[in-house]
CSV table of C-alpha atoms in Angstrom, one decimal:
chain,number,residue,atom,x,y,z
A,21,MET,CA,-19.5,-146.8,-20.6
A,22,ALA,CA,-19.7,-146.4,-24.2
A,23,VAL,CA,-21.9,-144.5,-24.9
A,24,MET,CA,-20.6,-141.8,-21.9
A,25,LEU,CA,-17.0,-141.9,-23.6
A,26,TYR,CA,-19.3,-141.3,-27.2
A,27,ASP,CA,-20.9,-138.1,-24.9
A,28,MET,CA,-17.0,-136.5,-23.7
A,29,LEU,CA,-16.1,-136.9,-27.4
A,30,ARG,CA,-19.7,-134.9,-28.9
A,31,GLU,CA,-18.3,-132.3,-26.2
A,32,ILE,CA,-14.7,-132.5,-27.1
A,33,THR,CA,-15.2,-132.2,-31.0
A,34,LEU,CA,-17.7,-129.8,-30.7
A,35,TYR,CA,-18.9,-132.2,-33.7
A,36,THR,CA,-22.2,-134.6,-32.8
A,37,PRO,CA,-22.8,-138.0,-35.5
A,38,PRO,CA,-26.1,-137.8,-37.0
A,39,TRP,CA,-26.0,-141.1,-36.4
A,40,GLY,CA,-24.8,-141.6,-33.0
A,41,ILE,CA,-23.7,-144.7,-32.3
A,42,LEU,CA,-25.7,-146.5,-34.5
A,43,THR,CA,-23.0,-148.7,-36.4
A,44,GLY,CA,-25.3,-150.8,-38.6
A,45,VAL,CA,-25.0,-151.0,-42.4
A,46,ARG,CA,-29.3,-151.7,-42.1
A,47,PRO,CA,-30.6,-149.2,-40.2
A,48,ALA,CA,-34.1,-149.2,-42.2
A,49,LYS,CA,-34.2,-153.0,-41.4
A,50,LEU,CA,-33.3,-152.5,-37.3
A,51,MET,CA,-35.9,-149.5,-37.7
A,52,THR,CA,-38.8,-152.2,-39.3
A,53,LYS,CA,-37.4,-155.0,-36.4
A,54,LEU,CA,-38.2,-153.1,-33.9
A,55,ILE,CA,-41.8,-151.5,-35.0
A,56,ALA,CA,-42.5,-155.4,-35.6
A,57,SER,CA,-41.6,-156.2,-31.6
A,58,HIS,CA,-42.5,-152.3,-30.2
A,59,GLY,CA,-45.1,-150.6,-31.8
A,60,GLU,CA,-43.3,-147.3,-34.0
A,61,GLU,CA,-43.0,-144.9,-31.3
A,62,LYS,CA,-41.2,-146.8,-28.8
A,63,ALA,CA,-39.1,-147.9,-32.3
A,64,VAL,CA,-38.7,-144.4,-32.7
A,65,ASP,CA,-37.3,-143.4,-29.0
A,66,TYR,CA,-35.3,-146.4,-29.1
A,67,PHE,CA,-33.6,-144.7,-32.3
A,68,LYS,CA,-33.4,-140.9,-30.1
A,69,ASN,CA,-32.5,-141.8,-26.9
A,70,GLU,CA,-30.5,-144.9,-27.0
A,71,LEU,CA,-28.8,-144.9,-30.1
A,72,LYS,CA,-28.3,-141.1,-29.7
A,73,VAL,CA,-30.0,-141.0,-33.4
A,74,SER,CA,-31.2,-137.3,-34.9
A,75,GLU,CA,-33.8,-136.4,-35.0
A,76,ASP,CA,-33.2,-135.8,-38.7
A,77,LYS,CA,-31.8,-139.4,-39.5
A,78,THR,CA,-34.4,-141.2,-37.6
A,79,GLY,CA,-37.2,-139.6,-39.2
A,80,LEU,CA,-35.5,-140.8,-42.2
A,81,ALA,CA,-35.5,-144.1,-41.1
A,82,LEU,CA,-39.1,-144.4,-40.1
A,83,MET,CA,-39.5,-143.0,-44.1
A,84,VAL,CA,-37.3,-145.9,-45.3
A,85,SER,CA,-38.8,-148.6,-43.5
A,86,LYS,CA,-42.8,-147.1,-44.2
A,87,ASN,CA,-42.0,-147.4,-48.0
A,88,GLU,CA,-39.8,-150.3,-48.3
A,89,THR,CA,-42.1,-152.8,-45.7
A,90,PRO,CA,-45.1,-153.5,-48.3
A,91,ILE,CA,-42.1,-154.4,-50.7
A,92,ILE,CA,-40.7,-156.9,-49.2
A,93,GLU,CA,-44.1,-158.1,-47.5
A,94,GLY,CA,-44.7,-158.8,-51.1
A,95,SER,CA,-41.5,-160.8,-51.6
A,96,ALA,CA,-42.9,-164.7,-52.1
A,97,PRO,CA,-41.0,-167.2,-50.2
A,98,ASP,CA,-39.9,-169.3,-53.1
A,99,SER,CA,-38.9,-166.1,-54.9
A,100,TYR,CA,-35.4,-164.7,-55.8
A,101,SER,CA,-33.7,-162.5,-57.9
A,102,LEU,CA,-30.6,-162.1,-60.3
A,103,TYR,CA,-27.3,-160.4,-60.3
A,104,VAL,CA,-25.5,-160.7,-63.4
A,105,SER,CA,-22.1,-158.9,-63.1
A,106,VAL,CA,-20.0,-156.8,-66.0
A,107,PRO,CA,-16.7,-155.8,-64.7
A,108,PHE,CA,-15.7,-153.3,-66.5
A,109,CYS,CA,-15.7,-149.5,-67.1
A,110,PRO,CA,-14.6,-147.2,-69.4
A,111,THR,CA,-12.0,-145.7,-66.7
A,112,ARG,CA,-11.5,-146.5,-63.0
A,113,CYS,CA,-13.5,-143.4,-61.3
A,114,SER,CA,-10.9,-142.3,-58.2
A,115,TYR,CA,-12.9,-142.8,-55.6
A,116,CYS,CA,-13.6,-146.2,-57.0
A,117,SER,CA,-12.5,-149.9,-55.3
A,118,PHE,CA,-14.8,-152.4,-56.6
A,119,ILE,CA,-13.5,-155.5,-58.6
A,120,SER,CA,-13.9,-153.7,-62.3
A,121,HIS,CA,-10.8,-153.6,-64.8
A,122,SER,CA,-11.2,-150.4,-66.9
A,123,ASN,CA,-11.9,-151.0,-70.5
A,124,GLU,CA,-8.3,-149.7,-71.7
A,125,SER,CA,-6.7,-152.5,-70.1
A,126,ALA,CA,-8.6,-155.4,-69.8
A,127,LYS,CA,-10.4,-155.1,-73.3
A,128,LYS,CA,-8.6,-158.4,-73.9
A,129,LEU,CA,-10.4,-160.7,-72.0
A,130,ILE,CA,-14.1,-158.8,-72.7
A,131,PRO,CA,-15.5,-161.6,-75.1
A,132,GLU,CA,-14.1,-164.5,-73.3
A,133,TYR,CA,-15.9,-163.3,-70.4
A,134,VAL,CA,-18.4,-163.2,-71.7
A,135,GLU,CA,-18.5,-166.6,-73.2
A,136,LYS,CA,-17.5,-167.9,-70.0
A,137,LEU,CA,-20.5,-165.7,-67.9
A,138,CYS,CA,-23.0,-167.0,-70.7
A,139,ASP,CA,-22.7,-170.3,-69.9
A,140,GLU,CA,-22.6,-170.0,-66.0
A,141,ILE,CA,-26.1,-168.2,-66.6
A,142,VAL,CA,-27.1,-171.4,-68.8
A,143,GLU,CA,-25.9,-173.6,-64.8
A,144,THR,CA,-27.6,-171.0,-62.8
A,145,ALA,CA,-31.2,-171.4,-64.8
A,146,LYS,CA,-31.3,-175.2,-64.6
A,147,ILE,CA,-30.6,-175.1,-60.3
A,148,ALA,CA,-33.1,-172.5,-60.3
A,149,LYS,CA,-35.1,-174.4,-62.8
A,150,ASP,CA,-34.9,-177.7,-60.5
A,151,LEU,CA,-35.8,-176.2,-57.3
A,152,ASN,CA,-39.3,-175.1,-59.2
A,153,ILE,CA,-38.2,-171.2,-57.3
A,154,ARG,CA,-39.5,-168.1,-59.1
A,155,LEU,CA,-37.6,-165.4,-60.0
A,156,GLU,CA,-38.7,-161.8,-59.4
A,157,SER,CA,-35.9,-159.3,-60.4
A,158,VAL,CA,-32.9,-159.3,-62.6
A,159,TYR,CA,-29.9,-156.7,-62.4
A,160,ILE,CA,-27.4,-156.5,-64.6
A,161,GLY,CA,-24.5,-154.7,-63.1
A,162,GLY,CA,-20.9,-154.2,-62.8
A,163,GLY,CA,-18.9,-152.0,-63.6
A,164,THR,CA,-20.2,-151.2,-66.6
A,165,PRO,CA,-22.3,-153.5,-68.5
A,166,THR,CA,-22.9,-150.8,-71.5
A,167,VAL,CA,-19.3,-151.1,-72.0
A,168,LEU,CA,-19.8,-154.5,-74.1
A,169,THR,CA,-20.5,-153.7,-77.7
A,170,ALA,CA,-23.9,-154.3,-78.6
A,171,SER,CA,-23.4,-157.8,-79.8
A,172,GLN,CA,-21.9,-158.6,-76.7
A,173,LEU,CA,-25.0,-157.3,-74.3
A,174,LYS,CA,-27.5,-159.2,-76.9
A,175,LYS,CA,-25.1,-162.0,-76.5
A,176,VAL,CA,-25.9,-162.2,-72.0
A,177,THR,CA,-29.5,-161.2,-72.8
A,178,ASP,CA,-30.5,-163.3,-75.4
A,179,ALA,CA,-28.6,-166.5,-72.9
A,180,LEU,CA,-30.8,-164.9,-69.9
A,181,SER,CA,-34.2,-164.6,-72.4
A,182,ALA,CA,-33.5,-168.7,-73.1
A,183,ASN,CA,-32.6,-170.3,-70.3
A,184,PHE,CA,-34.7,-168.7,-67.0
A,185,ASP,CA,-38.6,-167.8,-67.2
A,186,LEU,CA,-38.9,-164.4,-67.3
A,187,SER,CA,-42.7,-164.2,-67.4
A,188,ALA,CA,-42.9,-163.5,-64.1
A,189,ILE,CA,-40.8,-161.1,-63.1
A,190,ARG,CA,-41.0,-157.6,-61.2
A,191,GLU,CA,-38.0,-155.9,-62.4
A,192,TYR,CA,-35.5,-156.0,-65.0
A,193,THR,CA,-32.8,-153.1,-64.8
A,194,ILE,CA,-29.4,-153.1,-66.4
A,195,GLU,CA,-27.2,-150.5,-65.6
A,196,ALA,CA,-26.3,-148.1,-68.6
A,197,GLY,CA,-23.9,-146.2,-65.8
A,198,ARG,CA,-21.9,-144.1,-68.0
A,199,PRO,CA,-22.9,-141.9,-70.5
A,200,ASP,CA,-19.9,-142.1,-72.7
A,201,SER,CA,-20.5,-145.9,-72.9
A,202,ILE,CA,-24.0,-145.5,-74.3
A,203,ASP,CA,-25.3,-145.2,-77.9
A,204,SER,CA,-28.3,-145.9,-79.1
A,205,ASP,CA,-27.4,-149.8,-81.3
A,206,LYS,CA,-26.9,-150.5,-77.0
A,207,LEU,CA,-30.2,-148.8,-76.0
A,208,ASP,CA,-32.3,-151.2,-78.5
A,209,VAL,CA,-30.5,-154.6,-77.3
A,210,ILE,CA,-31.5,-153.0,-73.8
A,211,ARG,CA,-35.4,-152.3,-74.9
A,212,ASN,CA,-36.0,-155.5,-77.0
A,213,CYS,CA,-34.4,-157.9,-73.9
A,214,GLY,CA,-37.6,-156.4,-71.7
A,215,CYS,CA,-35.4,-154.4,-69.5
A,216,THR,CA,-38.0,-152.0,-67.4
A,217,ARG,CA,-35.4,-150.0,-65.7
A,218,ILE,CA,-32.0,-148.3,-66.3
A,219,SER,CA,-29.6,-146.6,-64.9
A,220,ILE,CA,-27.6,-143.6,-66.4
A,221,ASN,CA,-25.4,-142.3,-63.5
A,222,PRO,CA,-24.1,-138.9,-63.6
A,223,GLN,CA,-22.6,-138.6,-60.4
A,224,THR,CA,-22.3,-134.8,-60.4
A,225,PHE,CA,-23.3,-132.1,-63.2
A,226,SER,CA,-20.1,-130.1,-62.4
A,227,ASP,CA,-17.6,-130.9,-65.3
A,228,SER,CA,-14.8,-129.2,-63.2
A,229,VAL,CA,-15.4,-132.5,-60.2
A,230,LEU,CA,-15.4,-134.7,-63.2
A,231,ARG,CA,-12.4,-134.2,-64.3
A,232,GLU,CA,-11.0,-134.7,-60.4
A,233,ILE,CA,-12.4,-137.5,-60.0
A,234,GLY,CA,-11.2,-139.3,-63.5
A,235,ARG,CA,-14.7,-139.6,-65.8
A,236,ASN,CA,-13.6,-138.7,-69.4
A,237,HIS,CA,-17.0,-137.4,-70.0
A,238,THR,CA,-19.4,-134.1,-69.7
A,239,SER,CA,-21.9,-132.9,-67.5
A,240,ALA,CA,-23.3,-132.5,-71.4
A,241,GLU,CA,-23.0,-136.1,-72.6
A,242,THR,CA,-25.1,-137.6,-69.5
A,243,LEU,CA,-27.7,-134.9,-70.4
A,244,GLU,CA,-27.6,-136.3,-74.0
A,245,ALA,CA,-27.6,-139.9,-73.1
A,246,PHE,CA,-30.8,-139.2,-71.1
A,247,ALA,CA,-32.8,-137.2,-73.5
A,248,MET,CA,-31.8,-140.1,-75.4
A,249,ALA,CA,-33.0,-143.3,-73.3
A,250,ARG,CA,-36.1,-141.0,-72.9
A,251,GLU,CA,-36.6,-141.1,-76.9
A,252,LYS,CA,-35.9,-144.9,-77.1
A,253,GLY,CA,-39.2,-145.0,-74.8
A,254,PHE,CA,-37.6,-145.6,-71.2
A,255,ASP,CA,-39.8,-144.7,-68.6
A,256,ASN,CA,-38.0,-145.7,-65.6
A,257,ILE,CA,-35.1,-144.5,-65.0
A,258,ASN,CA,-32.0,-143.7,-62.1
A,259,MET,CA,-30.0,-140.9,-61.8
A,260,ASP,CA,-26.8,-141.8,-59.2
A,261,LEU,CA,-24.9,-139.0,-57.6
A,262,ILE,CA,-22.5,-138.9,-55.1
A,263,ALA,CA,-22.2,-136.3,-52.1
A,264,GLY,CA,-18.7,-135.3,-50.8
A,265,LEU,CA,-16.7,-135.5,-54.2
A,266,PRO,CA,-13.4,-134.0,-54.3
A,267,THR,CA,-13.7,-129.8,-55.3
A,268,ASP,CA,-17.2,-130.5,-55.3
A,269,THR,CA,-19.1,-126.9,-52.8
A,270,LEU,CA,-22.3,-126.5,-51.3
A,271,GLU,CA,-23.6,-124.5,-54.4
A,272,SER,CA,-22.5,-127.1,-57.4
A,273,PHE,CA,-24.1,-130.0,-55.5
A,274,GLU,CA,-27.2,-128.1,-54.9
A,275,LYS,CA,-26.9,-126.8,-58.9
A,276,THR,CA,-26.0,-131.2,-59.2
A,277,LEU,CA,-29.2,-132.3,-57.6
A,278,ASP,CA,-31.6,-128.7,-59.3
A,279,THR,CA,-30.1,-130.4,-62.7
A,280,ALA,CA,-31.0,-134.2,-61.9
A,281,ILE,CA,-34.3,-133.4,-60.5
A,282,LYS,CA,-35.7,-131.2,-64.2
A,283,GLU,CA,-34.6,-134.5,-66.0
A,284,ASN,CA,-37.7,-135.6,-63.9
A,285,PRO,CA,-35.8,-139.7,-62.8
A,286,GLU,CA,-38.2,-141.8,-61.8
A,287,ASN,CA,-35.4,-142.7,-59.2
A,288,ILE,CA,-32.3,-140.5,-57.9
A,289,THR,CA,-29.6,-142.5,-55.6
A,290,VAL,CA,-27.7,-140.3,-54.0
A,291,HIS,CA,-24.2,-141.9,-52.4
A,292,THR,CA,-22.2,-140.7,-49.7
A,293,LEU,CA,-18.4,-140.8,-50.6
A,294,ALA,CA,-16.7,-143.3,-49.1
A,295,LEU,CA,-13.1,-143.3,-48.8
A,296,LYS,CA,-12.4,-147.2,-49.8
A,297,ARG,CA,-8.5,-148.4,-48.9
A,298,SER,CA,-7.5,-148.9,-52.9
A,299,SER,CA,-9.5,-145.9,-54.5
A,300,THR,CA,-6.9,-143.9,-55.9
A,301,ILE,CA,-8.8,-140.7,-53.9
A,302,VAL,CA,-7.0,-142.7,-50.8
A,303,THR,CA,-3.9,-143.9,-51.9
A,304,GLU,CA,-2.6,-140.5,-54.0
A,305,GLY,CA,-3.6,-139.0,-50.5
A,306,LYS,CA,-6.2,-136.2,-52.5
A,307,LYS,CA,-7.8,-133.7,-50.4
A,308,THR,CA,-11.9,-134.6,-49.8
A,309,ASN,CA,-14.7,-132.7,-48.1
A,310,SER,CA,-15.6,-132.5,-44.9
A,311,ALA,CA,-18.3,-134.3,-43.0
A,312,THR,CA,-20.2,-131.4,-41.9
A,313,LEU,CA,-20.4,-130.1,-45.6
A,314,THR,CA,-20.9,-134.3,-46.7
A,315,SER,CA,-23.8,-133.8,-43.9
A,316,ASP,CA,-25.5,-130.3,-45.3
A,317,MET,CA,-25.8,-131.6,-48.9
A,318,LEU,CA,-27.5,-134.2,-47.4
A,319,ARG,CA,-29.8,-132.3,-46.1
A,320,LEU,CA,-30.3,-130.5,-49.0
A,321,VAL,CA,-31.1,-133.5,-50.7
A,322,GLN,CA,-33.7,-134.4,-48.3
A,323,THR,CA,-35.4,-131.2,-48.3
A,324,LYS,CA,-35.4,-130.5,-52.3
A,325,LEU,CA,-36.2,-134.5,-53.2
A,326,THR,CA,-39.2,-134.3,-50.9
A,327,ASP,CA,-40.1,-131.2,-52.7
A,328,ALA,CA,-39.9,-132.8,-56.0
A,329,GLY,CA,-42.2,-136.1,-55.2
A,330,TYR,CA,-39.5,-138.0,-54.1
A,331,GLU,CA,-39.6,-140.6,-51.4
A,332,PRO,CA,-36.7,-142.6,-49.3
A,333,TYR,CA,-36.9,-146.4,-50.4
A,334,TYR,CA,-34.0,-147.8,-49.2
A,335,MET,CA,-30.9,-147.1,-47.7
A,336,TYR,CA,-27.5,-148.7,-46.3
A,337,ARG,CA,-24.4,-147.5,-44.3
A,338,GLN,CA,-21.0,-148.1,-45.8
A,339,SER,CA,-18.0,-148.2,-43.8
A,340,LYS,CA,-15.3,-145.3,-44.3
A,341,SER,CA,-18.2,-142.8,-45.8
A,342,LEU,CA,-17.8,-139.0,-44.9
A,343,GLY,CA,-19.1,-138.7,-41.3
A,344,ASN,CA,-20.4,-142.2,-41.5
A,345,LEU,CA,-23.4,-140.6,-43.6
A,346,GLU,CA,-25.7,-143.1,-45.6
A,347,ASN,CA,-26.8,-144.3,-48.8
A,348,VAL,CA,-30.5,-143.2,-50.0
A,349,GLY,CA,-32.6,-144.4,-52.5
A,350,TRP,CA,-35.6,-142.1,-54.0
A,351,ALA,CA,-38.5,-142.5,-56.0
A,352,LYS,CA,-41.0,-141.8,-57.5
A,353,LYS,CA,-44.0,-143.1,-55.7
A,354,GLY,CA,-44.4,-146.6,-58.2
A,355,TYR,CA,-41.2,-146.5,-59.1
A,356,GLU,CA,-38.8,-147.4,-56.1
A,357,GLY,CA,-36.0,-150.2,-57.0
A,358,LEU,CA,-37.5,-153.6,-56.3
A,359,TYR,CA,-33.8,-155.4,-56.6
A,360,ASN,CA,-32.3,-152.7,-54.1
A,361,ILE,CA,-34.6,-153.8,-51.2
A,362,TYR,CA,-34.8,-157.6,-52.1
A,363,MET,CA,-30.7,-157.4,-51.8
A,364,MET,CA,-30.2,-155.2,-48.9
A,365,GLU,CA,-32.8,-156.3,-46.6
A,366,GLU,CA,-32.1,-159.8,-47.4
A,367,CYS,CA,-36.1,-160.7,-48.0
A,368,HIS,CA,-35.0,-163.2,-50.6
A,369,THR,CA,-32.8,-165.3,-52.2
A,370,ILE,CA,-29.9,-163.5,-54.6
A,371,LEU,CA,-28.6,-165.8,-57.5
A,372,SER,CA,-25.6,-164.5,-59.1
A,373,VAL,CA,-23.1,-164.9,-62.1
A,374,GLY,CA,-20.4,-163.1,-62.9
A,375,ALA,CA,-16.4,-162.1,-61.5
A,376,GLY,CA,-17.1,-161.1,-58.1
A,377,ALA,CA,-20.6,-162.0,-57.9
A,378,VAL,CA,-21.9,-163.2,-54.7
A,379,ILE,CA,-24.8,-165.7,-54.1
A,380,LYS,CA,-26.5,-165.2,-50.8
A,381,LEU,CA,-29.2,-168.1,-50.0
A,382,LYS,CA,-31.6,-167.2,-47.4
A,383,ALA,CA,-33.9,-169.9,-46.3
A,384,PRO,CA,-37.7,-169.2,-47.8
A,385,ARG,CA,-39.5,-169.0,-44.5
A,386,GLY,CA,-36.9,-168.3,-42.4
A,387,SER,CA,-33.7,-166.4,-41.4
A,388,GLU,CA,-30.9,-168.4,-41.7
A,389,ILE,CA,-28.3,-166.8,-44.6
A,390,GLU,CA,-25.1,-168.6,-46.4
A,391,ARG,CA,-23.1,-167.1,-48.8
A,392,ILE,CA,-21.5,-168.6,-52.2
A,393,TYR,CA,-18.4,-166.7,-53.3
A,394,ASN,CA,-17.3,-165.8,-57.1
A,395,TYR,CA,-13.4,-165.3,-57.9
A,396,LYS,CA,-13.4,-161.5,-58.3
A,397,TYR,CA,-11.5,-160.8,-60.8
A,398,PRO,CA,-12.3,-161.4,-64.6
A,399,TYR,CA,-8.7,-163.6,-65.6
A,400,GLU,CA,-9.4,-165.5,-62.1
A,401,TYR,CA,-13.3,-166.0,-63.2
A,402,ILE,CA,-12.0,-167.5,-66.5
A,403,GLY,CA,-9.2,-169.3,-65.2
A,404,ASN,CA,-11.1,-171.4,-62.3
A,405,PHE,CA,-14.6,-171.4,-64.2
A,406,GLN,CA,-15.0,-175.1,-63.2
A,407,GLU,CA,-14.6,-174.3,-59.5
A,408,ILE,CA,-16.8,-171.8,-60.0
A,409,LEU,CA,-19.7,-174.4,-61.4
A,410,ASN,CA,-18.2,-176.8,-58.4
A,411,ARG,CA,-19.6,-173.9,-56.2
A,412,LYS,CA,-23.2,-174.1,-57.6
A,413,GLN,CA,-23.8,-177.5,-56.3
A,414,TYR,CA,-24.2,-176.1,-52.6
A,415,ILE,CA,-27.4,-174.4,-53.6
A,416,PRO,CA,-29.7,-177.5,-53.9
A,417,GLU,CA,-28.1,-178.4,-50.8
A,418,PHE,CA,-28.8,-175.2,-49.4
A,419,TYR,CA,-33.0,-175.9,-49.9
A,420,SER,CA,-33.0,-179.5,-49.6
A,421,LYS,CA,-32.8,-178.0,-45.7
A,422,PHE,CA,-36.1,-176.1,-46.4
A,423,SER,CA,-40.0,-177.0,-48.1
A,424,VAL,CA,-39.4,-173.6,-50.3
C-alpha cells in the first residue's frame, strides 16, 4: 500500500524523489549490508526496484560503499575515535541549528569553558587508558574551534597531547571552518600539535549568498585563508559547500564548484541545505530554493567532482533536507576523512568531550550501541560539570560486558 501511494503521488505531483521510498540516514551502510548478504547485483536491484531509488543515487550509494568498506574493515575491535566540541562561532549562519553560540554573545563563557573542557579531556583519557583501547582518530569540531584565541586553542591541543596516546592515530582533524576566524598564529598552533587535516569552509563563493546567510566574510577572504594554510604546509584540507542556499542559482553554484576545484583541496564535502526548525531561514520564513534546482546542483557536483578526480567516500541524509537529498564527502584517493566514516558508519566507539557532545559506545565485536549525552549549552556544561564526569563512569561498565 505504501508503494502504491508513492506511485500515485508521483503521478499527481509529476515529481519523482531521487531516493524513492528510502528514508534511512545511511544509504551506503544499507548497500554494504545488502552486498554482504546477497551480492552486489541483488543489492543494486533491491535499491532500484524495491526501494524505487534512481539509477543515479543507487550508483552513488554503491560507489560510497566500495570506497568506505576497506577503511571500515581496517578499524580494529579495540580502536576508538575522539571528538572534541567547541560550540562557538563568530556569528550564527541563517541555516544553522547546531548547539553553538555566536562569539559576540558567549565570549565571556569561553575561558571557563576551555578550563572545563581540558578537565574533561584528562578524565576521559584516564578511562580510555584503563580500558587499553587504541585511539585511531581525533576530530576537533563545533561550532568553529578557531574562534578560540591561539593560546586557548593551544591549551586544548596541549591537553590532548599530554593525556592521550597519539602515537597510533591515523588522522587528526581540526575545523578551521570560518575564514574570518583564521590567522597565522592559530594555524601555527594547529600545525605544531600534530594535526593532519583541517577544514576551511566557504559554503559558497558567491558574496551575495554569503551576505544572505549571515556570514561576515567574503569569498576572497576564504581564498586568502586557504592560501595561508597551504603556505604553512597543510597538505590535507577539506572545503564544505552547501547546495540549495537561499538566492543561489545553478550558475552561481557552478561558479562555486569551479572555484573550489581550482583551489584543489584534498576533500570537498557537499551538503544539501536542511531546513531546521530553529534556523532563522525557517523562523523568519525566508524563501528557499526548490528541490528540483537543488537536485540539479547535486548532479553538477557528481559530474564535475568525478571529472576532477574526486571520489565519494561517505554519505548521510538529514531530516528536512531540500528534496530529501544527501550530503556527500568527496576526496582525492588516499585523503578520505576517516573520522567521518567511523562516525557515520558506526564501526567503533566515539568518545566525546565538550558541550553537546555525544559518546557513542560500540561493542568491540558486535553491533550493540549505547550513547551518553553531555549537556548541550555551554552554560549548562559548565554548571553541571560534575554530572558529566559521573556519566562517563558508565563507559567501563559498558566495556565490561564485552571482551575487548
